[in-house]
Amino acid sequence: MSDYLCLWAGLGSAAVSAIFYAVYKNREGTIRSLQDAVQMEIGPKLIDTLRKAENHSIPYGVVRGEAIPLKRTEVIRSAHVQDAIGLIQRIKTREHKSEWSKTTRLWHDVERTISSAATSVPFALLHKGILVKVTEPMSAEKLQLKVILDKFEPVSGSVADSLVQWATGDKTKGFQTIEEMLPVGTALTGIGEISLDGDGIKIGPPKSGLTYYLSQLTLDAIIRQLQSGKKIWKVLSAIFACGSGILFLVSLYLYIKRRRDRQIEDDFIRRMQHDVTVIGDGEVLDPQGACVVCMDRPRNVVILDCGHICCCLECARQVNNCPVCRRPIARLVPTYHS
């Protein structure tokens, strides 16, 4: 491996390490902001705190309550599961198929989402008879919906259709329908900006850009989950940083070695030029001993690794391959005539 290749590999490893470290620091900042968030219980004390707060809002607060619709009649009813009602619904349709790979010469099962739709109704978090209206719930992180339907319908076709699909290398196996819902009455933790206005208490995405959460987990559980993931990014960053350091050291070693070998080669060439036999004036050069390239100077160098003695030093330094066998020139060794 050349020193340039090691250098570029080291730079790439350092860049990946920097990306992982940035993710780690971002995760660490998120955890710190959650730890500093104002945790309030939905109740009269929350209302008093908001009234006394600047702009009647808590920039980043935590509340927990039971998710209920703002209007009892405004709920989402499942078209597939009887008596299933919720506040948020997501329906996905996936196609399952087999595709022929020309590279591996094998059939591979693949999935692709052909449709995805999500709907929601206005809802709030209820605790001790007080409501906190949830705004923009679809933009919240950690929002887990309950799978109430997971149905696969295989595709049945004629023999002719099957032959056509096998011939084209694209065979549809069936379609999967997945319906997810946030049931009414689910206990949710809301983390975001809490404000008080004429419509009551609201929670929504923070204006400061911090992460907005709606989760069935408690605040402590969310922090523990983020901390466990944070360690992975830190370890990956350290691994790639060590790898880049090793590659940089290898690159430096190969560079120094290349410089030293070039210096040795230059000294070797100077000695050859001083020691080789030179034809004097009036001397006749034997055609059998003349350089096959210039035909003016004697053959005074051995080409390695092939071992041919076919040219002079000046011509040998100007070619990369042996003039006789065309093999690459690895080294040049002078010949001495006594």
PDB file of C-alpha atoms in Angstrom, residues 42 63-68 124-127 130 185-190 215:
ATOM      1  CA  ILE A  42     -50.776  18.696  34.936  1.00  0.00           C
ATOM      2  CA  VAL A  63     -45.978  16.805  31.236  1.00  0.00           C
ATOM      3  CA  ARG A  64     -47.678  13.417  31.310  1.00  0.00           C
ATOM      4  CA  GLY A  65     -51.322  12.550  30.945  1.00  0.00           C
ATOM      5  CA  GLU A  66     -53.980  10.398  29.313  1.00  0.00           C
ATOM      6  CA  ALA A  67     -54.541  11.023  25.600  1.00  0.00           C
ATOM      7  CA  ILE A  68     -58.187  11.813  24.867  1.00  0.00           C
ATOM      8  CA  ALA A 124     -55.114  16.522  24.592  1.00  0.00           C
ATOM      9  CA  LEU A 125     -53.401  15.088  27.641  1.00  0.00           C
ATOM     10  CA  LEU A 126     -55.741  14.779  30.615  1.00  0.00           C
ATOM     11  CA  HIS A 127     -54.744  14.679  34.280  1.00  0.00           C
ATOM     12  CA  ILE A 130     -57.181  19.575  33.335  1.00  0.00           C
ATOM     13  CA  GLY A 185     -56.614   6.588  26.784  1.00  0.00           C
ATOM     14  CA  THR A 186     -52.907   5.934  26.105  1.00  0.00           C
ATOM     15  CA  ALA A 187     -50.624   7.487  28.723  1.00  0.00           C
ATOM     16  CA  LEU A 188     -48.209   9.852  26.967  1.00  0.00           C
ATOM     17  CA  THR A 189     -45.257  11.970  28.021  1.00  0.00           C
ATOM     18  CA  GLY A 190     -45.101  15.285  26.195  1.00  0.00           C
ATOM     19  CA  SER A 215     -43.834   9.004  23.988  1.00  0.00           C
TER      20      SER A 215
END
